[in-house]
Coordinates of C-alpha atoms in Angstrom, one line a residue:
Chain C
M1060 CA 32.9 22.6 6.8
S1061 CA 32.0 19.0 6.1
T1062 CA 33.0 16.3 3.3
H1063 CA 29.5 15.9 1.0
H1064 CA 28.2 13.0 2.3
P1065 CA 27.8 10.7 -1.3
Q1066 CA 24.2 8.5 0.8
L1067 CA 23.0 11.3 0.8
G1068 CA 22.8 12.9 -2.8
A1069 CA 19.4 11.7 -3.0
L1070 CA 17.3 13.7 -0.4
S1071 CA 16.7 17.7 -0.8
Y1072 CA 17.4 19.9 1.8
G1073 CA 12.9 19.8 2.3
Q1074 CA 13.1 16.5 2.6
V1075 CA 15.7 16.1 5.5
D1076 CA 14.0 19.0 7.0
H1077 CA 10.7 17.3 7.3
D1078 CA 12.0 13.8 7.9
I1079 CA 14.2 15.2 10.7
L1080 CA 11.1 17.0 12.6
A1081 CA 9.1 14.2 12.4
T1082 CA 10.3 13.1 14.8
L1083 CA 9.2 15.8 17.5
G1084 CA 5.4 14.9 16.8
R1085 CA 2.8 13.2 18.4
P1086 CA 4.8 10.1 20.9
S1087 CA 3.9 6.1 19.7
R1088 CA 2.2 4.4 22.9
A1089 CA 5.3 1.8 22.9
Y1090 CA 7.4 5.4 23.4
L1091 CA 5.7 6.1 26.3
A1092 CA 5.2 2.8 28.0
I1093 CA 9.3 2.6 27.5
L1094 CA 9.0 6.2 29.1
V1095 CA 6.9 5.0 32.3
F1096 CA 9.8 1.8 32.8
C1097 CA 12.4 3.8 32.9
F1098 CA 10.7 6.2 35.4
G1099 CA 9.4 3.2 37.2
L1100 CA 13.9 2.5 37.4
V1101 CA 14.0 5.8 38.5
C1102 CA 11.6 5.4 41.3
I1103 CA 13.2 1.9 42.5
G1104 CA 16.6 4.4 42.7
A1105 CA 15.4 6.8 44.4
V1106 CA 13.8 4.8 46.9
S1107 CA 16.9 3.0 47.8
Y1108 CA 18.9 6.0 47.8
Y1109 CA 16.6 7.5 50.4
H1110 CA 17.1 3.8 52.2
L1111 CA 21.0 4.6 52.0
L1112 CA 20.8 8.2 53.3
T1113 CA 19.1 7.4 55.8
K1114 CA 19.9 4.2 57.2
G1115 CA 24.5 5.1 56.0
M1116 CA 26.5 4.0 54.4
G1117 CA 26.1 0.5 56.4
V1118 CA 23.4 -0.6 54.0
T1119 CA 25.8 -1.1 51.4
G1120 CA 28.1 -4.0 50.8
L1121 CA 30.8 -1.4 51.1
N1122 CA 33.4 -2.3 53.8
N1123 CA 37.6 -2.6 54.5
P1124 CA 38.9 -3.9 53.0
V1125 CA 36.4 -2.7 49.5
G1126 CA 36.0 0.6 49.5
W1127 CA 35.1 1.7 46.1
G1128 CA 32.4 -0.8 45.1
S1129 CA 29.8 -0.5 42.9
F1130 CA 29.1 3.5 43.2
I1131 CA 32.1 4.0 41.7
T1132 CA 32.3 1.0 39.0
N1133 CA 29.1 2.7 38.1
F1134 CA 30.7 5.9 38.4
V1135 CA 33.7 5.4 35.8
F1136 CA 31.4 3.6 33.7
W1137 CA 29.1 6.5 33.0
V1138 CA 32.0 8.1 32.6
G1139 CA 33.2 6.1 29.8
I1140 CA 30.0 6.2 28.3
G1141 CA 30.4 9.7 27.5
H1142 CA 33.2 9.6 25.6
A1143 CA 31.7 8.4 22.5
G1144 CA 29.9 11.5 22.2
T1145 CA 33.2 14.4 22.0
L1146 CA 34.7 11.6 20.1
I1147 CA 32.0 11.5 17.1
S1148 CA 31.6 15.1 17.3
A1149 CA 34.3 16.4 17.7
I1150 CA 37.6 14.2 17.0
L1151 CA 35.1 13.3 14.3
F1152 CA 34.6 16.5 13.0
L1153 CA 37.7 18.0 12.8
L1154 CA 39.2 15.1 10.8
R1155 CA 35.9 15.6 8.5
V1156 CA 35.0 12.4 8.5
P1157 CA 31.0 11.9 6.4
W1158 CA 29.4 9.1 8.5
R1159 CA 29.3 11.1 11.6
T1160 CA 26.7 13.9 10.9
A1161 CA 23.7 12.0 11.0
I1162 CA 24.8 10.5 14.0
F1163 CA 26.4 13.1 16.4
R1164 CA 23.6 14.5 18.1
A1165 CA 22.1 11.6 19.8
A1166 CA 26.1 10.6 20.6
E1167 CA 26.3 14.3 22.4
A1168 CA 22.9 14.1 24.2
A1169 CA 24.5 10.4 25.2
T1170 CA 27.3 12.1 26.5
V1171 CA 25.7 14.9 28.3
F1172 CA 23.7 12.2 30.0
A1173 CA 26.1 9.9 31.0
V1174 CA 28.0 12.4 32.5
C1175 CA 24.6 13.8 34.4
T1176 CA 24.8 10.4 35.7
A1177 CA 28.3 9.7 36.3
G1178 CA 28.5 12.9 38.1
L1179 CA 25.7 11.7 40.6
Y1180 CA 27.6 9.0 41.9
P1181 CA 30.3 10.3 43.8
L1182 CA 27.8 12.5 46.0
I1183 CA 26.1 8.5 46.4
H1184 CA 29.7 7.2 46.7
V1185 CA 31.1 10.3 49.9
G1186 CA 27.7 9.1 51.8
R1187 CA 27.1 12.9 53.6
V1188 CA 26.1 14.7 49.8
W1189 CA 25.1 17.8 52.2
V1190 CA 28.9 17.9 52.8
A1191 CA 29.7 17.4 49.4
Y1192 CA 30.3 21.1 48.7
Y1193 CA 34.2 20.1 50.5
M1194 CA 35.5 19.3 47.0
I1195 CA 35.0 22.4 45.3
P1196 CA 38.1 25.3 45.8
F1197 CA 36.1 28.4 47.1
P1198 CA 37.5 30.8 49.7
T1199 CA 36.2 30.0 53.2
G1200 CA 36.9 31.4 56.5
R1201 CA 38.5 28.3 57.6
E1202 CA 41.1 29.1 54.5
L1203 CA 41.0 25.4 54.0
W1204 CA 41.2 24.3 50.1
P1205 CA 40.9 21.0 48.8
N1206 CA 44.6 18.9 47.8
F1207 CA 44.9 20.2 44.3
R1208 CA 48.1 16.7 44.0
S1209 CA 45.3 14.8 45.3
P1210 CA 43.6 12.6 41.8
L1211 CA 40.3 12.8 43.3
V1212 CA 40.2 17.0 43.0
W1213 CA 41.7 16.5 39.7
D1214 CA 38.8 13.9 38.7
L1215 CA 36.1 17.2 40.0
I1216 CA 38.0 18.9 37.9
A1217 CA 37.7 17.3 34.6
I1218 CA 34.2 16.0 35.1
S1219 CA 33.0 19.0 36.0
T1220 CA 34.8 20.9 32.8
Y1221 CA 33.7 18.2 30.8
L1222 CA 29.9 18.2 31.5
T1223 CA 30.5 22.2 30.8
V1224 CA 32.4 21.6 27.8
S1225 CA 30.1 19.1 26.2
A1226 CA 26.5 20.9 27.2
V1227 CA 28.2 23.6 25.6
F1228 CA 28.9 22.5 23.2
F1229 CA 26.0 20.7 22.4
Y1230 CA 23.7 23.4 22.7
V1231 CA 25.7 25.8 20.3
G1232 CA 25.4 22.5 17.6
L1233 CA 21.6 22.7 19.2
I1234 CA 21.0 26.3 17.9
P1235 CA 20.4 26.0 13.9
D1236 CA 18.4 22.9 14.4
I1237 CA 15.8 24.3 16.9
A1238 CA 15.2 27.5 15.1
A1239 CA 14.4 25.3 12.4
A1240 CA 11.8 23.7 14.8
R1241 CA 11.1 27.6 15.7
D1242 CA 10.0 28.3 12.1
R1243 CA 8.0 24.7 11.7
A1244 CA 6.4 25.7 14.7
K1245 CA 2.9 26.3 15.6
P1246 CA 1.8 29.5 17.5
G1247 CA 1.9 29.0 21.2
P1248 CA 4.1 27.7 24.0
R1249 CA 6.5 25.5 22.4
Q1250 CA 7.6 28.0 19.5
F1251 CA 8.0 31.1 22.0
I1252 CA 10.1 28.4 24.7
L1253 CA 11.8 27.3 21.3
K1254 CA 12.4 31.5 20.2
L1255 CA 14.0 31.9 23.2
L1256 CA 15.9 28.8 23.0
S1257 CA 17.3 29.6 19.7
L1258 CA 18.5 33.1 20.5
G1259 CA 16.8 35.1 17.5
W1260 CA 19.3 32.6 15.1
L1261 CA 18.4 34.4 11.3
G1262 CA 21.2 31.8 9.3
S1263 CA 22.6 35.2 8.6
I1264 CA 25.8 34.7 6.1
R1265 CA 27.9 36.8 8.9
Q1266 CA 26.5 34.2 11.6
W1267 CA 27.3 31.6 9.6
K1268 CA 30.4 33.1 9.9
H1269 CA 31.2 33.0 13.5
Y1270 CA 29.3 30.3 14.6
M1271 CA 31.4 27.5 11.7
G1272 CA 34.7 30.0 13.4
A1273 CA 34.2 29.1 16.6
Y1274 CA 32.5 25.2 16.3
V1275 CA 35.8 24.4 14.8
L1276 CA 37.4 26.6 18.5
F1277 CA 34.9 24.0 20.3
A1278 CA 36.0 21.0 18.7
A1279 CA 39.9 22.0 19.0
L1280 CA 39.6 22.7 22.9
A1281 CA 37.0 19.4 22.9
T1282 CA 39.7 17.2 21.4
P1283 CA 42.8 17.0 23.9
L1284 CA 40.1 17.3 26.6
V1285 CA 38.1 13.9 26.1
I1286 CA 41.4 12.6 26.0
S1287 CA 42.4 13.8 29.6
V1288 CA 39.4 13.7 31.1
H1289 CA 39.5 9.5 31.5
S1290 CA 42.9 9.5 31.5
V1291 CA 42.2 12.0 35.4
V1292 CA 40.1 9.1 36.3
S1293 CA 42.3 6.2 35.8
W1294 CA 44.4 8.1 37.7
D1295 CA 42.2 7.1 40.6
F1296 CA 43.7 4.1 40.3
A1297 CA 47.3 5.1 38.9
M1298 CA 48.7 6.8 41.3
S1299 CA 47.9 4.8 44.8
V1300 CA 50.3 1.4 44.8
I1301 CA 47.6 -0.8 44.8
P1302 CA 48.2 -4.1 42.5
G1303 CA 46.6 -4.3 39.1
W1304 CA 46.1 -0.6 39.4
H1305 CA 49.3 0.8 39.6
T1306 CA 50.5 0.9 36.3
T1307 CA 51.7 3.7 33.6
I1308 CA 49.0 2.0 30.8
F1309 CA 45.5 2.7 33.3
A1310 CA 45.3 6.2 30.7
P1311 CA 45.3 5.0 26.9
Y1312 CA 43.6 1.9 28.8
F1313 CA 41.2 3.8 29.9
V1314 CA 40.8 6.1 27.2
A1315 CA 40.1 3.1 24.9
G1316 CA 38.0 1.3 26.9
A1317 CA 35.8 4.6 27.1
I1318 CA 35.1 5.2 23.8
L1319 CA 34.5 1.5 23.1
S1320 CA 32.4 1.9 26.3
G1321 CA 30.7 4.4 24.7
L1322 CA 30.4 3.5 20.5
A1323 CA 28.4 0.6 22.4
M1324 CA 26.5 2.5 23.9
V1325 CA 25.0 4.9 21.1
M1326 CA 24.8 1.7 18.9
T1327 CA 22.6 0.5 21.7
I1328 CA 20.4 3.7 21.1
L1329 CA 20.6 4.9 17.7
I1330 CA 19.7 1.2 16.6
P1331 CA 16.3 1.2 17.7
L1332 CA 15.8 5.2 17.4
R1333 CA 15.9 5.1 13.9
R1334 CA 13.4 2.3 13.2
V1335 CA 11.0 3.7 16.0
F1336 CA 11.4 7.4 14.4
K1337 CA 11.6 6.5 10.8
V1338 CA 14.9 7.7 9.8
E1339 CA 16.5 4.4 8.2
H1340 CA 17.1 6.9 5.5
I1341 CA 19.4 9.1 7.2
I1342 CA 21.0 7.2 9.8
R1343 CA 22.1 3.7 6.8
P1344 CA 23.6 1.2 7.6
Y1345 CA 26.6 2.4 6.3
H1346 CA 27.0 5.0 9.3
L1347 CA 26.7 1.6 11.7
E1348 CA 29.0 0.4 9.7
S1349 CA 31.4 2.7 10.2
M1350 CA 31.3 2.6 14.1
A1351 CA 30.9 -1.1 14.1
K1352 CA 34.6 -0.3 12.4
L1353 CA 35.7 1.9 15.2
L1354 CA 34.4 0.1 17.4
L1355 CA 36.4 -2.8 16.2
V1356 CA 39.3 -0.8 16.8
T1357 CA 38.8 0.4 20.0
S1358 CA 38.4 -3.4 20.8
L1359 CA 42.0 -4.1 20.1
I1360 CA 43.9 -2.1 22.2
V1361 CA 41.4 -2.8 25.1
G1362 CA 42.3 -6.5 24.8
Y1363 CA 45.9 -5.7 23.7
A1364 CA 46.0 -3.6 26.9
Y1365 CA 43.9 -6.5 29.1
F1366 CA 47.0 -8.9 27.3
I1367 CA 49.8 -6.7 27.7
E1368 CA 48.6 -5.9 31.9
I1369 CA 49.1 -9.4 32.4
F1370 CA 52.3 -9.0 30.8
I1371 CA 53.8 -6.7 32.7
A1372 CA 52.5 -8.0 35.8
W1373 CA 54.8 -11.4 34.5
Y1374 CA 57.6 -9.7 32.8
S1375 CA 57.9 -7.0 35.7
G1376 CA 58.7 -10.1 38.2
N1377 CA 57.2 -8.3 40.8
P1378 CA 54.8 -11.0 43.3
F1379 CA 52.1 -8.6 44.6
E1380 CA 51.7 -8.0 40.5
I1381 CA 51.0 -11.7 39.6
A1382 CA 49.3 -12.1 42.0
I1383 CA 46.4 -10.0 41.6
F1384 CA 46.2 -11.0 37.6
K1385 CA 46.5 -14.7 39.0
Y1386 CA 43.5 -14.5 41.8
R1387 CA 41.1 -12.1 39.1
A1388 CA 41.7 -15.2 36.5
T1389 CA 41.0 -17.9 38.9
G1390 CA 39.8 -16.1 42.0
E1391 CA 36.0 -15.2 43.2
Y1392 CA 35.9 -12.6 41.1
A1393 CA 37.1 -15.2 37.7
A1394 CA 33.3 -15.2 36.5
I1395 CA 33.4 -11.4 35.4
F1396 CA 37.0 -11.4 35.0
W1397 CA 36.1 -13.4 31.6
L1398 CA 33.2 -11.9 30.6
M1399 CA 35.0 -8.5 30.3
V1400 CA 37.6 -10.8 28.1
I1401 CA 34.7 -12.6 26.2
C1402 CA 32.7 -9.1 25.9
N1403 CA 35.0 -6.7 25.3
A1404 CA 38.2 -8.4 23.3
V1405 CA 36.6 -11.2 21.8
V1406 CA 32.8 -11.0 20.9
P1407 CA 33.6 -7.5 19.1
L1408 CA 36.6 -9.4 16.8
L1409 CA 33.1 -10.2 14.5
F1410 CA 33.1 -7.0 13.0
F1411 CA 36.2 -8.3 11.3
K1412 CA 33.6 -10.2 8.7
K1413 CA 31.6 -7.8 6.3
S1414 CA 27.9 -9.5 7.1
I1415 CA 28.2 -9.6 10.1
R1416 CA 29.1 -5.7 10.3
T1417 CA 26.5 -5.5 8.2
N1418 CA 23.8 -7.3 9.7
I1419 CA 21.6 -4.5 12.1
L1420 CA 20.1 -7.3 14.5
A1421 CA 23.6 -8.7 15.4
L1422 CA 24.8 -4.8 15.3
F1423 CA 22.5 -4.4 18.3
I1424 CA 22.7 -7.7 20.2
I1425 CA 27.3 -7.1 20.5
S1426 CA 26.4 -3.4 21.1
I1427 CA 24.4 -4.3 24.5
V1428 CA 26.9 -7.3 25.1
V1429 CA 29.3 -5.3 24.5
N1430 CA 27.6 -2.3 27.2
F1431 CA 27.6 -5.7 29.7
G1432 CA 31.4 -5.9 29.0
M1433 CA 32.8 -2.7 29.8
W1434 CA 30.7 -2.7 32.7
F1435 CA 32.0 -5.5 34.3
E1436 CA 35.4 -4.6 32.8
R1437 CA 35.2 -1.2 35.1
Y1438 CA 34.4 -4.3 38.1
N1439 CA 37.0 -6.2 37.8
I1440 CA 39.3 -3.5 38.5
I1441 CA 38.5 -1.7 41.2
V1442 CA 36.8 -5.1 43.5
S1443 CA 39.7 -7.2 43.2
S1444 CA 42.0 -4.9 43.4
L1445 CA 40.9 -4.1 46.3
A1446 CA 39.4 -7.6 48.2
H1447 CA 43.2 -8.9 47.2
D1448 CA 46.1 -6.1 48.3
F1449 CA 48.8 -7.2 50.2
F1450 CA 48.5 -8.7 52.8
P1451 CA 46.7 -11.9 53.1
T1452 CA 44.8 -11.3 56.5
A1453 CA 43.0 -7.9 54.9
W1454 CA 41.9 -9.5 52.4
G1455 CA 37.5 -9.6 51.8
I1456 CA 34.8 -10.4 49.6
Y1457 CA 32.3 -7.5 48.0
E1458 CA 28.9 -8.2 47.0
M1459 CA 26.2 -5.4 46.1
T1460 CA 23.7 -5.6 47.9
P1461 CA 20.1 -4.9 46.5
V1462 CA 20.1 -0.9 47.8
E1463 CA 23.0 -0.7 45.6
W1464 CA 21.4 -3.2 42.5
G1465 CA 19.0 -0.5 43.2
I1466 CA 20.4 2.8 42.5
M1467 CA 21.7 1.1 39.6
L1468 CA 18.6 0.4 38.2
G1469 CA 17.4 4.2 38.8
A1470 CA 21.5 5.7 37.5
F1471 CA 20.3 3.4 33.6
G1472 CA 16.6 4.3 34.0
L1473 CA 17.4 8.0 34.7
F1474 CA 20.0 8.5 31.8
F1475 CA 17.6 6.7 29.3
L1476 CA 15.1 9.4 30.7
L1477 CA 16.6 11.7 30.1
F1478 CA 16.9 10.7 26.4
L1479 CA 13.7 9.2 25.9
T1480 CA 12.3 13.3 26.7
F1481 CA 15.5 14.5 24.6
V1482 CA 14.4 13.2 21.9
R1483 CA 10.8 14.5 21.9
I1484 CA 11.7 18.0 22.6
L1485 CA 15.0 19.0 20.2
P1486 CA 16.1 17.2 16.6
S1487 CA 17.8 14.1 17.4
I1488 CA 20.1 14.3 14.1
S1489 CA 21.7 17.4 13.4
I1490 CA 19.7 19.1 10.5
A1491 CA 21.9 22.2 9.6
E1492 CA 25.1 19.3 9.4
V1493 CA 22.7 16.6 7.3
K1494 CA 22.1 19.6 4.6
E1495 CA 26.3 20.5 4.8
S1496 CA 26.9 17.2 4.0
M1497 CA 24.6 16.7 1.1
P1498 CA 26.0 18.6 -2.1
H1499 CA 24.6 22.6 -2.7
P1500 CA 21.3 22.5 -4.8
L1501 CA 22.3 24.1 -7.6
R1502 CA 20.5 25.3 -10.5
G1503 CA 22.0 22.8 -12.9
R1504 CA 21.2 20.1 -10.4
K1505 CA 17.7 18.5 -10.0
R1506 CA 17.0 18.2 -6.0
Chain N
M633 CA 15.9 63.2 6.2
S634 CA 18.5 61.0 6.6
S635 CA 19.7 58.9 3.8
A636 CA 18.3 55.9 5.2
S637 CA 14.4 57.4 4.6
R638 CA 15.1 57.2 1.0
S639 CA 16.4 53.6 -0.1
S640 CA 13.7 50.6 -0.8
D641 CA 14.8 47.0 0.5
L642 CA 13.9 44.8 -1.8
L643 CA 14.5 40.4 -0.6
G644 CA 15.4 38.1 -3.4
H645 CA 14.1 34.0 -2.4
F646 CA 17.0 31.3 -4.1
A647 CA 16.5 28.0 -4.7
H648 CA 20.0 27.4 -5.4
V649 CA 23.1 28.6 -4.1
D650 CA 25.0 29.4 -8.0
T651 CA 22.4 31.6 -8.0
L652 CA 22.7 33.5 -5.1
V653 CA 26.5 34.3 -5.3
E654 CA 25.7 35.0 -8.9
A655 CA 23.3 37.4 -7.4
I656 CA 25.5 39.0 -4.7
T657 CA 28.2 39.1 -7.5
A658 CA 26.1 41.6 -9.7
A659 CA 24.5 43.2 -6.8
Q660 CA 28.1 44.3 -5.4
A661 CA 29.2 45.9 -9.2
N662 CA 26.6 47.3 -9.0
A663 CA 26.7 49.1 -5.8
Y664 CA 23.5 48.2 -4.5
E665 CA 23.7 47.5 -0.2
V666 CA 23.8 44.1 0.8
C667 CA 22.1 44.2 4.2
D668 CA 22.0 40.3 5.0
V669 CA 22.2 37.1 2.9
Y670 CA 20.4 34.1 4.6
S671 CA 20.9 30.5 4.7
P672 CA 20.3 27.2 6.0
V673 CA 23.6 25.8 5.9
P674 CA 26.6 27.6 5.8
V675 CA 27.3 29.1 1.6
E676 CA 31.3 29.8 2.0
A677 CA 31.0 31.4 -1.4
A678 CA 28.3 34.0 -0.4
Q679 CA 31.0 34.4 3.3
A680 CA 33.6 35.1 0.7
L681 CA 31.9 37.8 -1.2
I682 CA 30.1 39.4 1.8
S683 CA 32.2 38.9 5.1
P684 CA 36.0 37.7 3.8
G685 CA 37.9 36.2 6.5
R686 CA 38.1 34.3 9.5
S687 CA 36.5 35.7 12.5
P688 CA 38.0 37.1 15.3
V689 CA 36.7 34.4 17.8
R690 CA 39.5 32.5 17.7
F691 CA 41.1 35.7 19.7
V692 CA 38.9 35.4 21.9
T693 CA 39.4 31.4 22.8
F694 CA 42.9 32.2 22.9
A695 CA 43.0 34.5 25.6
G696 CA 40.1 32.9 27.5
G697 CA 43.3 29.7 27.4
L698 CA 45.3 31.5 28.4
C699 CA 43.9 32.6 31.9
G700 CA 42.5 29.6 32.6
L701 CA 45.8 28.1 32.3
V702 CA 47.8 31.0 34.4
G703 CA 44.2 31.0 37.2
G704 CA 44.4 27.4 37.0
M705 CA 48.1 27.4 38.0
G706 CA 47.9 30.2 40.6
L707 CA 44.4 28.8 41.9
A708 CA 46.9 25.4 42.9
I709 CA 49.9 27.6 43.7
I710 CA 48.5 29.4 46.0
T711 CA 45.9 27.5 47.5
S712 CA 49.3 24.7 48.6
L713 CA 51.2 28.1 49.9
I714 CA 48.4 29.0 52.0
W715 CA 47.6 25.0 53.5
N716 CA 51.3 24.4 53.2
L717 CA 50.8 21.1 54.6
V718 CA 53.0 18.1 52.7
V719 CA 51.0 15.4 52.1
A720 CA 53.0 11.7 50.6
G721 CA 56.4 13.5 50.5
K722 CA 55.5 16.4 47.6
P723 CA 56.0 19.6 47.5
I724 CA 54.7 22.1 48.9
T725 CA 54.5 23.8 44.8
A726 CA 54.0 20.5 43.0
V727 CA 53.7 21.6 39.6
V728 CA 53.6 18.4 37.4
P729 CA 50.2 17.7 39.6
F730 CA 49.5 20.9 39.2
M731 CA 49.7 21.0 35.2
V732 CA 46.4 18.7 35.4
V733 CA 44.0 22.1 37.0
G734 CA 46.0 24.2 34.9
F735 CA 45.1 22.5 32.0
E736 CA 41.3 21.9 32.9
A737 CA 40.8 25.3 33.6
T738 CA 42.8 26.6 30.2
I739 CA 39.9 24.0 28.2
L740 CA 37.3 25.4 30.5
I741 CA 37.8 28.9 30.3
G742 CA 38.6 28.7 26.5
A743 CA 35.6 26.9 26.0
I744 CA 33.6 29.4 28.1
S745 CA 35.5 31.8 25.9
T746 CA 34.3 31.3 22.6
L747 CA 31.1 30.7 23.7
L748 CA 31.2 34.7 24.7
G749 CA 33.0 35.0 21.7
M750 CA 30.6 34.0 18.8
L751 CA 27.5 35.6 21.4
I752 CA 29.0 38.9 20.6
F753 CA 30.4 38.5 17.6
A754 CA 27.2 36.4 16.3
Q755 CA 25.0 39.5 17.6
L756 CA 23.3 36.6 19.6
P757 CA 20.5 36.8 21.3
Y758 CA 19.8 38.5 18.3
R759 CA 16.7 40.7 20.1
R760 CA 15.4 42.3 17.3
F761 CA 14.2 39.4 15.3
P762 CA 12.6 38.2 13.4
T763 CA 13.9 40.8 10.9
P764 CA 11.6 42.0 8.2
A765 CA 13.6 40.4 5.3
Y766 CA 13.7 36.7 7.7
R767 CA 11.3 34.9 6.3
A768 CA 11.0 31.2 8.4
S769 CA 11.9 29.1 4.6
F770 CA 15.7 30.7 4.9
S771 CA 15.8 28.1 7.7
R772 CA 14.7 25.6 5.3
D773 CA 15.5 24.8 1.7
R774 CA 15.6 28.5 0.6
F775 CA 18.4 31.1 0.3
G776 CA 17.7 35.3 0.8
L777 CA 18.7 37.8 -0.4
W778 CA 18.5 41.3 0.9
L779 CA 19.3 44.5 -0.9
R780 CA 19.4 48.4 -0.1
C781 CA 19.3 50.6 -3.1
A782 CA 17.5 53.9 -4.1
P783 CA 13.9 54.3 -4.7
E784 CA 14.6 55.0 -8.0
Q785 CA 16.6 51.4 -9.0
V786 CA 13.9 49.3 -7.2
E787 CA 12.8 48.4 -10.9
A788 CA 16.6 47.6 -12.2
V789 CA 17.0 45.5 -8.9
Q790 CA 14.2 43.4 -9.2
R791 CA 15.4 42.7 -12.5
L792 CA 19.0 41.6 -11.7
L793 CA 17.7 38.9 -9.1
E794 CA 15.4 37.7 -11.3
E795 CA 17.8 37.5 -14.0
A796 CA 20.3 36.1 -11.2
G797 CA 17.6 33.4 -10.6
A798 CA 15.7 34.4 -8.4
E799 CA 12.2 32.0 -7.2
K800 CA 10.5 35.2 -5.5
V801 CA 11.7 39.1 -5.7
E802 CA 9.7 41.2 -2.5
V803 CA 9.5 45.1 -2.1
L804 CA 10.1 44.9 1.8
S805 CA 8.0 47.9 3.3
I806 CA 10.1 48.5 6.6
A807 CA 10.9 51.2 8.9
Q808 CA 13.4 52.8 7.7
G809 CA 16.8 52.1 8.8
G810 CA 16.3 49.0 9.8
R811 CA 18.3 45.9 8.8
S812 CA 20.2 43.1 10.4

């Protein structure tokens, strides 16, 4: 199915199998130290959340007029991070882009874990988490149903659909690789679990036929889904009348931003991963450079969106729209605004230079800068508009409290903890697809 | 005695795709039964010989997607009629916002149906794993061709596999009637 990958021609199937499965070997001390550090962050998050649960929402900085603060900022940020995986695994699969094969598994894992992390935030944000199930449409004696005209209900449906479809796509992609790990595992509990997870996969020609048939369909279903999810998230804002939110460009603007942040996060993860697991011959600078080019394109789209929303605010002649954009650039949150512009729309322009986008250290640093930038973007959009809406008498300032910082650190810890656990348990590079992207072994060709 | 009990099974191990395809073609030309082919990657040429045509999973996806669309739109419309409160001046049955619900349900049920369709047609979870002919090397870098023939044809099939380029040929001793 995949286009043959010229860069992997020198490897053999056996080598690919061996090198990727070697990543599941005994963990190094550095790995365990990072794992413990992430667990520590999760503990900080858990303690902070316990404090919030027992004391109430008053321990956060949320109040009038800013009722959506760090929790919704982080929710939108993590949903965005979850976009690169499906983009790389579904859209680039349908487009037969050869460089996706070595990196899509890690991107898909990042998607699933990022959406799981994102899903925690609305639950935290509602405060009384024990009644969060009211959001789910289910029949009760009260005959009370969610309001399906509300973007918040669309959001619930879109995010839960995205999580389900991404998780299914992720697992289906893993089946042949789990079978390969199963066949190489020593008899014992690990092999037993791999046997169960592989569903008895044999790699028979009939299995491959239905598997590949289904895989294309998953990709075809996931492609419009990935576009729709962040569009729906953007409508949480755009459907309101708040200045700075009520605009028709929000859907494409958010989708481009989501892909930008997702690509940056995948790059941030992959660069150390390829080094630690010694798979630099499989995840090559060529893959990272290709990602950098895509990141540059999405950065240009995001930069254009930044410009055009300011232009439309001016061109509309709407005093409230003009006021909010002046406020963003010069008010209390100006630092956040300018950091957002520099990190997302200026720094990635360095990728126009080939020597920078082929420099691994530069790629790593810029990807981290973009991650920060995208968080600033979410914060800028959400907080500044609420802090400075129509009535000067209602204006106010929001600041994150230590509890919110703690929960945010916990979420980052959780994401990396899940990812690090995954890379030790299951292949973080697709064995089957890397093999598939290589030329088939033929009698005349020495392998 | 059944016809299956009068047959023999052979397994050819191949290192190359072209030799595998050659062996399948020769086996089919001699009317030997191809029980199964194992491969670490999908091989379209082998698939075209053994199981031509497209997977029917797409029909399951279509049916699932259609059910999702009807179900999602139906859920939004019926529940809004049950609780017919006008919100923000929007109509009770607001088709445009409900399309979001219908769209997401189409994708969700379509994807779940695709998964079910794949599991059913690919016979997963495969209860009889491993089959008598499955070898661990078939998930690494080798291709396996499992043929069935009459006991008096064993030597001929063995020769056919070796001439096609099999690295190794095994005569399988299995409970008769067993197949993938």
